[in-house]
Short mmCIF file of C-alpha atoms in Angstrom, two decimals:
data_model
loop_
_atom_site.label_atom_id
_atom_site.label_comp_id
_atom_site.label_asym_id
_atom_site.label_seq_id
_atom_site.Cartn_x
_atom_site.Cartn_y
_atom_site.Cartn_z
CA MET W 1 86.80 164.62 20.10
CA SER W 2 88.29 162.55 22.91
CA ASN W 3 86.16 160.81 25.48
CA PRO W 4 86.25 161.95 29.10
CA PRO W 5 88.23 159.68 31.42
CA HIS W 6 86.41 157.13 33.48
CA GLU W 7 85.68 158.41 36.97
CA ALA W 8 86.49 156.54 40.12
CA PRO W 9 84.02 153.77 40.89
CA ALA W 10 80.93 154.74 42.86
CA LEU W 11 81.76 152.96 46.10
CA THR W 12 79.74 155.08 48.50
CA ALA W 13 76.11 154.80 49.51
CA HIS W 14 73.71 157.23 47.88
CA GLU W 15 71.93 159.78 50.04
CA GLU W 16 68.56 159.58 48.32
CA HIS W 17 67.87 155.91 48.02
CA PRO W 18 64.60 154.55 46.59
CA GLY W 19 64.63 151.43 48.76
CA TRP W 20 65.52 147.88 47.83
CA ARG W 21 62.03 146.99 46.58
CA ALA W 22 62.52 149.40 43.69
CA PHE W 23 65.31 147.16 42.45
CA LEU W 24 63.23 143.99 42.16
CA ASN W 25 62.43 144.74 38.54
CA THR W 26 63.03 143.57 35.00
CA ARG W 27 66.76 144.18 35.25
CA MET W 28 67.05 141.75 38.16
CA LEU W 29 65.02 139.19 36.19
CA ILE W 30 67.49 139.55 33.32
CA CYS W 31 70.33 138.90 35.80
CA VAL W 32 68.59 135.68 36.89
CA PHE W 33 68.25 134.27 33.38
CA LEU W 34 71.70 135.29 32.19
CA GLY W 35 73.36 134.18 35.44
CA PHE W 36 71.82 130.72 35.05
CA THR W 37 72.88 130.53 31.41
CA SER W 38 76.39 131.64 32.34
CA GLY W 39 76.86 128.92 34.96
CA LEU W 40 75.49 125.98 32.96
CA PRO W 41 78.52 125.27 30.70
CA LEU W 42 81.07 125.41 33.53
CA PHE W 43 79.10 123.09 35.81
CA THR W 44 78.48 120.75 32.88
CA LEU W 45 82.25 120.37 32.62
CA VAL W 46 82.79 120.08 36.37
CA TYR W 47 80.00 117.62 37.22
CA LEU W 48 78.31 115.98 34.23
CA VAL W 49 81.33 115.37 31.99
CA GLN W 50 83.27 113.93 34.92
CA ALA W 51 80.45 111.51 35.79
CA TRP W 52 80.03 110.55 32.13
CA LEU W 53 83.72 109.80 31.62
CA ARG W 54 83.93 107.71 34.79
CA SER W 55 80.77 105.78 33.89
CA GLU W 56 82.26 105.02 30.48
CA GLY W 57 85.39 103.53 32.06
CA VAL W 58 87.86 106.38 31.61
CA ASN W 59 90.62 106.16 34.23
CA LEU W 60 91.05 108.78 36.94
CA LYS W 61 94.36 110.08 35.58
CA GLU W 62 92.78 110.98 32.26
CA ILE W 63 89.74 112.47 33.98
CA GLY W 64 92.05 114.62 36.10
CA LEU W 65 93.72 115.98 32.98
CA PHE W 66 90.32 117.15 31.74
CA ALA W 67 90.51 119.87 34.40
CA LEU W 68 92.97 121.62 32.08
CA ILE W 69 90.18 122.37 29.62
CA GLN W 70 88.89 125.03 32.04
CA PHE W 71 91.85 127.28 31.20
CA PRO W 72 89.74 129.50 28.89
CA TYR W 73 87.97 130.82 32.00
CA THR W 74 91.33 132.08 33.28
CA TRP W 75 92.67 133.44 29.99
CA LYS W 76 89.48 134.90 28.54
CA PHE W 77 90.84 138.45 28.70
CA ILE W 78 93.08 137.58 25.73
CA TRP W 79 90.22 137.51 23.21
CA ALA W 80 87.86 139.82 25.10
CA PRO W 81 89.00 142.84 22.99
CA LEU W 82 87.54 141.15 19.92
CA MET W 83 84.12 141.20 21.59
CA ASP W 84 84.50 144.89 22.40
CA ARG W 85 85.57 145.72 18.86
CA TYR W 86 83.39 143.65 16.54
CA VAL W 87 79.58 143.60 16.28
CA PRO W 88 77.89 140.38 15.04
CA ARG W 89 75.44 140.91 12.21
CA PHE W 90 72.67 138.64 11.01
CA PRO W 91 70.69 138.81 7.75
CA GLY W 92 67.90 141.31 8.34
CA TRP W 93 68.66 141.71 12.06
CA ARG W 94 71.08 143.98 13.92
CA PRO W 95 71.03 142.88 17.58
CA GLY W 96 73.91 145.10 18.66
CA ARG W 97 77.32 144.36 20.12
CA ARG W 98 76.33 142.73 23.43
CA ARG W 99 73.13 140.93 22.39
CA GLY W 100 74.76 139.69 19.20
CA TRP W 101 77.68 138.07 20.97
CA MET W 102 75.42 136.68 23.70
CA LEU W 103 73.22 134.91 21.15
CA VAL W 104 76.20 133.59 19.16
CA THR W 105 77.95 132.16 22.21
CA GLN W 106 74.74 130.71 23.66
CA ILE W 107 73.99 128.87 20.42
CA LEU W 108 77.56 127.54 20.26
CA VAL W 109 77.50 126.43 23.91
CA ALA W 110 74.21 124.58 23.43
CA GLY W 111 75.48 122.94 20.25
CA ALA W 112 78.75 121.79 21.84
CA ILE W 113 77.02 120.37 24.93
CA GLY W 114 74.34 118.63 22.87
CA THR W 115 76.96 116.99 20.64
CA LEU W 116 78.97 115.48 23.50
CA GLY W 117 76.64 112.56 24.12
CA PHE W 118 76.99 111.28 20.56
CA VAL W 119 80.72 110.60 20.99
CA SER W 120 82.13 107.56 22.79
CA PRO W 121 84.89 108.35 25.31
CA LYS W 122 86.20 104.80 24.94
CA GLU W 123 86.66 105.10 21.18
CA SER W 124 87.30 108.83 20.68
CA ILE W 125 88.74 110.35 23.84
CA TRP W 126 90.50 113.10 21.85
CA THR W 127 87.24 114.05 20.14
CA VAL W 128 85.64 114.30 23.58
CA ALA W 129 88.55 116.46 24.74
CA ALA W 130 88.12 118.75 21.73
CA LEU W 131 84.37 119.11 22.31
CA THR W 132 84.77 119.83 26.01
CA ALA W 133 87.45 122.41 25.16
CA LEU W 134 84.93 124.06 22.84
CA VAL W 135 82.33 124.09 25.63
CA ALA W 136 84.88 125.82 27.88
CA PHE W 137 85.91 128.33 25.21
CA PHE W 138 82.35 129.21 24.22
CA GLY W 139 81.28 129.30 27.89
CA ALA W 140 84.13 131.65 28.82
CA SER W 141 83.30 133.82 25.80
CA GLN W 142 79.68 133.95 26.92
CA ASP W 143 80.85 135.07 30.37
CA ILE W 144 82.82 137.93 28.80
CA VAL W 145 79.82 139.42 27.06
CA ILE W 146 77.29 138.70 29.84
CA ASP W 147 79.54 140.40 32.39
CA ALA W 148 79.87 143.40 30.07
CA TYR W 149 76.13 143.49 29.40
CA ARG W 150 75.31 143.34 33.12
CA ARG W 151 77.74 146.16 33.91
CA GLU W 152 76.16 148.37 31.26
CA LEU W 153 72.60 147.37 32.17
CA LEU W 154 72.75 148.18 35.90
CA SER W 155 73.15 151.59 37.49
CA ASP W 156 75.83 152.10 40.15
CA THR W 157 73.33 151.59 42.99
CA GLN W 158 72.08 148.36 41.37
CA GLN W 159 75.50 146.77 40.95
CA GLY W 160 75.56 145.12 44.39
CA LEU W 161 72.17 143.42 44.23
CA GLY W 162 72.35 142.76 40.49
CA ASN W 163 75.69 140.99 40.75
CA ALA W 164 74.48 139.05 43.80
CA VAL W 165 71.42 137.86 41.87
CA HIS W 166 73.66 136.89 38.94
CA VAL W 167 76.07 134.91 41.14
CA ASN W 168 73.22 133.08 42.90
CA ALA W 169 71.58 132.15 39.59
CA TYR W 170 75.01 131.00 38.42
CA LYS W 171 75.24 128.65 41.42
CA ILE W 172 71.69 127.35 40.97
CA ALA W 173 72.62 126.32 37.43
CA ALA W 174 74.78 123.60 39.01
CA LEU W 175 71.59 121.70 39.92
CA VAL W 176 70.97 120.83 36.25
CA PRO W 177 74.22 119.03 35.32
CA GLY W 178 75.06 118.19 38.95
CA SER W 179 71.72 116.67 39.98
CA LEU W 180 68.99 116.45 37.32
CA ALA W 181 71.25 115.20 34.53
CA LEU W 182 72.87 112.59 36.77
CA ILE W 183 69.46 111.26 37.79
CA LEU W 184 68.36 111.12 34.15
CA SER W 185 71.55 109.26 33.19
CA ASP W 186 70.34 106.23 35.19
CA HIS W 187 67.27 105.99 32.96
CA LEU W 188 68.17 107.55 29.60
CA PRO W 189 71.06 107.25 27.13
CA TRP W 190 73.86 109.80 27.48
CA SER W 191 72.97 111.39 24.15
CA THR W 192 69.53 112.30 25.50
CA VAL W 193 70.98 113.51 28.80
CA PHE W 194 73.32 115.96 27.08
CA ILE W 195 70.55 117.21 24.78
CA VAL W 196 68.30 117.85 27.79
CA THR W 197 71.15 119.68 29.51
CA ALA W 198 71.80 121.78 26.40
CA ALA W 199 68.09 122.63 26.22
CA PHE W 200 68.43 124.58 29.47
CA MET W 201 70.34 127.18 27.44
CA LEU W 202 67.07 128.09 25.69
CA PRO W 203 65.67 130.42 28.41
CA GLY W 204 68.84 132.50 28.19
CA MET W 205 68.55 132.66 24.41
CA VAL W 206 64.94 133.82 24.66
CA MET W 207 65.96 136.49 27.17
CA THR W 208 68.71 137.64 24.81
CA LEU W 209 66.18 138.02 22.00
CA VAL W 210 63.70 140.09 24.02
CA VAL W 211 66.00 142.40 25.99
CA ARG W 212 67.28 145.70 24.68
CA GLU W 213 70.86 146.50 23.80
CA PRO W 214 72.37 148.63 26.60
CA ALA W 215 73.22 152.25 25.90
CA VAL W 216 76.69 152.86 24.47
CA HIS W 217 78.82 155.13 26.67
CA GLY W 218 81.44 157.08 24.78
CA THR W 219 82.91 155.83 21.52
CA PRO W 220 83.54 152.06 21.24
CA PRO W 221 86.90 150.92 19.83
CA ARG W 222 87.13 151.83 16.13
CA ASN W 223 89.74 149.23 15.26
CA LEU W 224 91.41 146.18 16.74
CA ARG W 225 94.42 148.16 17.96
CA GLU W 226 92.19 150.44 20.02
CA ALA W 227 90.27 147.43 21.35
CA ILE W 228 93.50 145.84 22.61
CA VAL W 229 95.55 148.85 23.71
CA GLN W 230 93.02 151.40 24.94
CA PRO W 231 91.44 149.33 27.78
CA PHE W 232 94.84 148.86 29.41
CA LYS W 233 95.98 152.40 28.61
CA GLU W 234 92.82 153.92 30.09
CA PHE W 235 93.12 151.82 33.24
CA ILE W 236 96.73 152.88 33.81
CA GLN W 237 96.12 156.55 32.98
CA ARG W 238 93.13 156.74 35.32
CA ASP W 239 95.23 156.89 38.50
CA GLY W 240 98.73 156.23 37.17
CA TRP W 241 100.84 153.10 37.48
CA ARG W 242 100.75 153.28 41.27
CA GLY W 243 96.96 153.42 41.43
CA ALA W 244 96.63 150.62 38.86
CA LEU W 245 98.93 148.36 40.86
CA PHE W 246 96.93 149.04 44.03
CA VAL W 247 93.71 148.00 42.27
CA LEU W 248 95.25 144.88 40.70
CA GLY W 249 96.87 143.92 44.00
CA PHE W 250 93.58 144.29 45.83
CA ILE W 251 91.70 142.18 43.27
CA PHE W 252 94.35 139.47 43.58
CA LEU W 253 94.58 139.46 47.38
CA TYR W 254 91.08 140.21 48.70
CA LYS W 255 89.74 136.63 48.43
CA LEU W 256 93.08 134.81 48.81
CA GLY W 257 92.65 133.75 52.44
CA ASP W 258 89.08 132.56 51.99
CA THR W 259 89.98 130.65 48.82
CA MET W 260 92.87 128.90 50.58
CA ALA W 261 90.63 127.98 53.51
CA THR W 262 87.90 126.32 51.46
CA THR W 263 89.87 124.61 48.71
CA LEU W 264 90.37 121.46 50.85
CA SER W 265 87.28 121.76 53.05
CA THR W 266 85.96 118.26 52.29
CA SER W 267 89.34 116.67 53.06
CA PHE W 268 89.50 118.69 56.28
CA PHE W 269 86.09 117.49 57.45
CA LEU W 270 87.04 113.88 56.72
CA ASP W 271 90.39 114.18 58.50
CA ILE W 272 88.84 115.44 61.75
CA GLY W 273 86.36 112.57 61.84
CA PHE W 274 83.16 113.58 60.09
CA SER W 275 81.57 110.94 57.89
CA ARG W 276 80.85 111.39 54.19
CA THR W 277 77.14 111.32 55.00
CA GLN W 278 77.50 114.13 57.53
CA ILE W 279 79.48 116.17 55.02
CA GLY W 280 77.01 115.56 52.21
CA VAL W 281 73.81 116.09 54.17
CA ILE W 282 74.85 118.74 56.70
CA ALA W 283 77.80 120.68 55.31
CA LYS W 284 76.92 120.82 51.62
CA THR W 285 73.19 121.41 52.15
CA THR W 286 73.89 124.15 54.67
CA ALA W 287 76.53 125.68 52.42
CA PHE W 288 74.24 125.93 49.41
CA GLY W 289 71.45 127.72 51.28
CA ALA W 290 73.80 129.93 53.30
CA SER W 291 75.72 130.99 50.20
CA LEU W 292 72.54 132.00 48.37
CA ALA W 293 71.29 133.87 51.45
CA GLY W 294 74.62 135.65 51.83
CA GLY W 295 74.54 136.82 48.23
CA ILE W 296 71.04 138.27 48.48
CA VAL W 297 71.56 139.84 51.92
CA GLY W 298 74.87 141.25 50.75
CA GLY W 299 73.35 142.74 47.61
CA ILE W 300 70.54 144.43 49.55
CA TRP W 301 72.89 145.65 52.27
CA LEU W 302 75.27 147.15 49.72
CA MET W 303 72.51 149.48 48.54
CA LYS W 304 72.37 150.90 52.07
CA ILE W 305 76.06 151.13 52.95
CA GLY W 306 77.78 151.32 49.56
CA ILE W 307 80.32 149.00 47.94
CA GLY W 308 83.31 150.45 49.81
CA ARG W 309 82.04 149.86 53.33
CA GLY W 310 80.62 146.54 52.20
CA LEU W 311 84.14 145.42 51.27
CA TRP W 312 85.31 146.38 54.78
CA ILE W 313 82.46 144.82 56.79
CA PHE W 314 82.09 141.66 54.70
CA GLY W 315 85.86 141.17 54.53
CA ILE W 316 86.13 141.22 58.32
CA LEU W 317 83.27 138.72 58.62
CA GLN W 318 85.05 136.51 56.09
CA MET W 319 88.21 136.52 58.23
CA VAL W 320 86.21 135.63 61.35
CA SER W 321 84.52 132.77 59.50
CA THR W 322 87.92 131.35 58.52
CA LEU W 323 88.86 131.28 62.20
CA GLY W 324 85.81 129.05 62.65
CA PHE W 325 87.65 126.34 60.71
CA ALA W 326 90.63 126.74 63.04
CA TRP W 327 88.29 126.38 66.04
CA LEU W 328 86.82 123.19 64.57
CA ALA W 329 90.30 121.83 63.86
CA HIS W 330 91.37 122.54 67.45
CA LEU W 331 88.34 120.90 69.03
CA GLY W 332 87.79 117.96 66.74
CA PRO W 333 84.37 116.35 66.33
CA ALA W 334 84.43 114.50 69.67
CA SER W 335 86.02 117.16 71.86
CA PRO W 336 84.43 118.05 75.22
CA GLY W 337 84.62 121.64 74.04
CA LEU W 338 81.63 120.95 71.82
CA ALA W 339 79.51 120.78 74.95
CA ALA W 340 79.11 124.53 74.57
CA ILE W 341 76.90 123.84 71.57
CA TYR W 342 74.79 121.25 73.37
CA ASP W 343 72.05 123.75 74.27
CA ILE W 344 71.90 124.94 70.66
CA ALA W 345 71.55 121.36 69.44
CA VAL W 346 68.74 120.67 71.92
CA TRP W 347 66.93 123.89 70.98
CA LEU W 348 67.17 123.12 67.25
CA SER W 349 66.04 119.54 67.79
CA GLN W 350 62.98 120.58 69.80
CA GLY W 351 62.10 123.36 67.38
CA THR W 352 62.36 121.08 64.34
CA THR W 353 60.28 118.39 66.05
CA LYS W 354 57.51 120.91 66.85
CA LEU W 355 57.60 122.28 63.30
CA LEU W 356 57.21 118.79 61.83
CA ALA W 357 54.34 118.10 64.23
CA LEU W 358 52.49 121.12 62.87
CA VAL W 359 52.41 119.50 59.42
CA GLY W 360 51.38 116.10 60.78
CA ILE W 361 54.80 114.42 60.90
CA ASP W 362 55.48 112.60 64.17
CA TRP W 363 59.28 112.45 64.27
CA ALA W 364 61.55 113.30 67.18
CA VAL W 365 64.61 115.03 65.76
CA GLN W 366 67.86 114.62 67.69
CA LEU W 367 70.86 116.62 66.50
CA GLU W 368 74.39 115.85 67.66
CA PRO W 369 76.45 118.80 68.93
CA ARG W 370 79.24 118.00 66.48
CA SER W 371 76.80 118.03 63.56
CA VAL W 372 75.50 121.41 64.72
CA ALA W 373 79.09 122.66 65.00
CA LEU W 374 79.78 121.58 61.43
CA ALA W 375 76.62 123.28 60.17
CA LEU W 376 77.35 126.50 62.09
CA VAL W 377 80.98 126.78 61.00
CA TYR W 378 80.47 125.91 57.35
CA GLY W 379 77.17 127.76 57.14
CA PHE W 380 78.71 130.95 58.54
CA GLU W 381 81.72 130.62 56.22
CA THR W 382 79.62 130.21 53.07
CA PHE W 383 77.24 132.98 54.18
CA ALA W 384 80.23 135.30 54.57
CA THR W 385 81.50 134.14 51.18
CA GLY W 386 78.18 135.14 49.65
CA LEU W 387 78.46 138.56 51.27
CA THR W 388 82.00 139.18 50.04
CA MET W 389 81.27 137.92 46.53
CA ALA W 390 78.39 140.40 46.25
CA ALA W 391 80.65 143.31 47.24
CA PHE W 392 83.72 142.09 45.36
CA THR W 393 81.90 141.47 42.06
CA ALA W 394 80.16 144.84 42.36
CA TYR W 395 83.54 146.50 42.94
CA ILE W 396 85.04 144.86 39.85
CA ALA W 397 82.04 145.95 37.77
CA SER W 398 82.23 149.53 39.00
CA THR W 399 85.96 149.68 38.25
CA THR W 400 85.50 149.07 34.51
CA ASP W 401 85.25 151.82 31.90
CA PRO W 402 81.92 151.51 29.99
CA ARG W 403 83.77 151.86 26.68
CA TYR W 404 85.90 148.78 27.34
CA THR W 405 83.70 146.79 29.69
CA ALA W 406 84.26 143.36 28.15
CA THR W 407 88.06 143.57 28.14
CA GLN W 408 88.54 145.16 31.56
CA PHE W 409 85.93 142.98 33.28
CA ALA W 410 87.51 139.85 31.78
CA LEU W 411 90.97 140.99 32.90
CA PHE W 412 89.87 141.66 36.48
CA THR W 413 87.87 138.43 36.87
CA SER W 414 90.74 136.42 35.35
CA LEU W 415 93.13 137.96 37.87
CA ALA W 416 90.69 137.20 40.69
CA SER W 417 90.62 133.52 39.64
CA VAL W 418 94.40 133.08 39.88
CA PRO W 419 94.42 132.61 43.70
CA ARG W 420 91.97 129.71 43.27
CA THR W 421 94.44 127.93 41.01
CA LEU W 422 97.40 128.67 43.28
CA ALA W 423 95.45 127.55 46.36
CA SER W 424 94.47 124.26 44.75
CA ALA W 425 98.09 123.57 43.86
CA ALA W 426 99.80 124.58 47.11
CA SER W 427 97.33 123.99 49.94
CA GLY W 428 97.93 120.25 50.28
CA TYR W 429 101.67 120.74 50.74
CA VAL W 430 101.12 123.46 53.35
CA VAL W 431 98.70 121.32 55.39
CA ALA W 432 101.13 118.40 55.30
CA GLN W 433 103.83 120.61 56.82
CA ILE W 434 101.98 122.56 59.52
CA GLY W 435 98.66 120.79 60.19
CA TRP W 436 95.07 121.98 59.88
CA PHE W 437 94.90 124.41 62.82
CA ASP W 438 97.98 126.39 61.82
CA TYR W 439 96.91 126.21 58.19
CA PHE W 440 93.66 128.06 58.92
CA ILE W 441 95.52 130.63 61.01
CA VAL W 442 97.75 131.22 57.98
CA CYS W 443 94.65 131.51 55.77
CA THR W 444 93.25 134.17 58.09
CA ALA W 445 96.56 136.04 57.97
CA LEU W 446 96.55 135.90 54.16
CA ALA W 447 93.35 137.93 54.17
CA VAL W 448 95.06 140.83 55.96
CA PRO W 449 96.99 142.30 52.96
CA GLY W 450 93.79 142.64 50.95
CA MET W 451 92.09 144.39 53.86
CA VAL W 452 95.07 146.72 54.28
CA LEU W 453 94.82 147.72 50.62
CA LEU W 454 91.28 148.92 51.33
CA LEU W 455 92.91 151.87 53.09
CA ARG W 456 93.93 152.99 49.60
CA ILE W 457 91.12 151.51 47.51
CA ALA W 458 88.14 152.52 49.66
CA PRO W 459 89.09 154.43 52.83
CA TRP W 460 86.36 154.02 55.45
CA ARG W 461 86.16 157.71 56.28
CA THR W 462 85.23 158.60 52.67
CA GLN W 463 82.45 156.00 52.45
CA SER W 464 79.51 158.09 53.58
#
């Protein structure tokens, strides 16, 4: 007997809603642990491996080439069907399709990370390259199954908040290889540092062992051919070629403008006169907190308004936030136009001084208007990014068929990552030709096609 076709994603708000407190439960805790575990291998490659190679005397050209090892995160949809089709089995234990693959990939990620520190980049750079490639491959494979597990674990109304929690935990994982491990490397040998970093995979493994396998919807692929062909066939047959192209186009275009705007943000701040200290202390600190806040607020808000209207509202806010960069580029850090923010700077300075006095700290805080402008612009942009990521990830999850979750989710997220690669490659050339102000106007305009496609993907009038 054939399975019923997958229905259109549940993008609307639900009339009888239990309230957001009902969603702070075990499922959200699972999203925290698995989100953290999912982010650790990627940030190990981005931060810790880079610092290790440079400390060991590897030249910048070779370090730059190591960025290529992240390709598995873009091409993971190629082997995702294998994880939909096959079920890992252990002697005396049948964990199920999702839990089995999660445990296998988590063990392999931990093993690959822990082994890195025992190899010398000076003597065996190709061995290091092979090990880091394994970390990327196992990490991308872990993402495939965790994304599928999360989609099957959460109900439609939980997708927004659950995915927001996952993304935030993913970002927090950067603190281990990006901060803790770097501090430890000044006091401990690299072999110990990588073992400590790998040990942070253990909470995710424990969570995998104690959670239940999600319910199976429909009949999973019975052979490899079904696992490869059926996910794509089902997606196309759902609304025809035209509908499939609309969905794929939307996934590709929705975050394009925002991605282009932020890919060179640090260079932009330096070019308009901000110091590295201002960028590190003000911009990056503000961005981290604002991004986390945006994800949580977005997830909770989505339960009230639905994914469809969330894509509309958050997308518009994202476009406005990109214009903030254009405003900053037009004014510059020393422009008289920043006088408009003087009152805000004074109010924040006085408020912070009074707050410190309450805890016994006698320190008069004085904030510069340009520093406040930087914090406001970048904070608003990253807050809006958190909002849109909550809605966008929830949309991708709701668009997958439960029978082929791993393959379709991997395909959609891989497609969504392509603009990031294109932006990184092309943005520098564009800025060199037209300047920063016009560049951010172009970035804002690039967000329009994705918003226009919402007329077909999630018409506002039907989102009630």
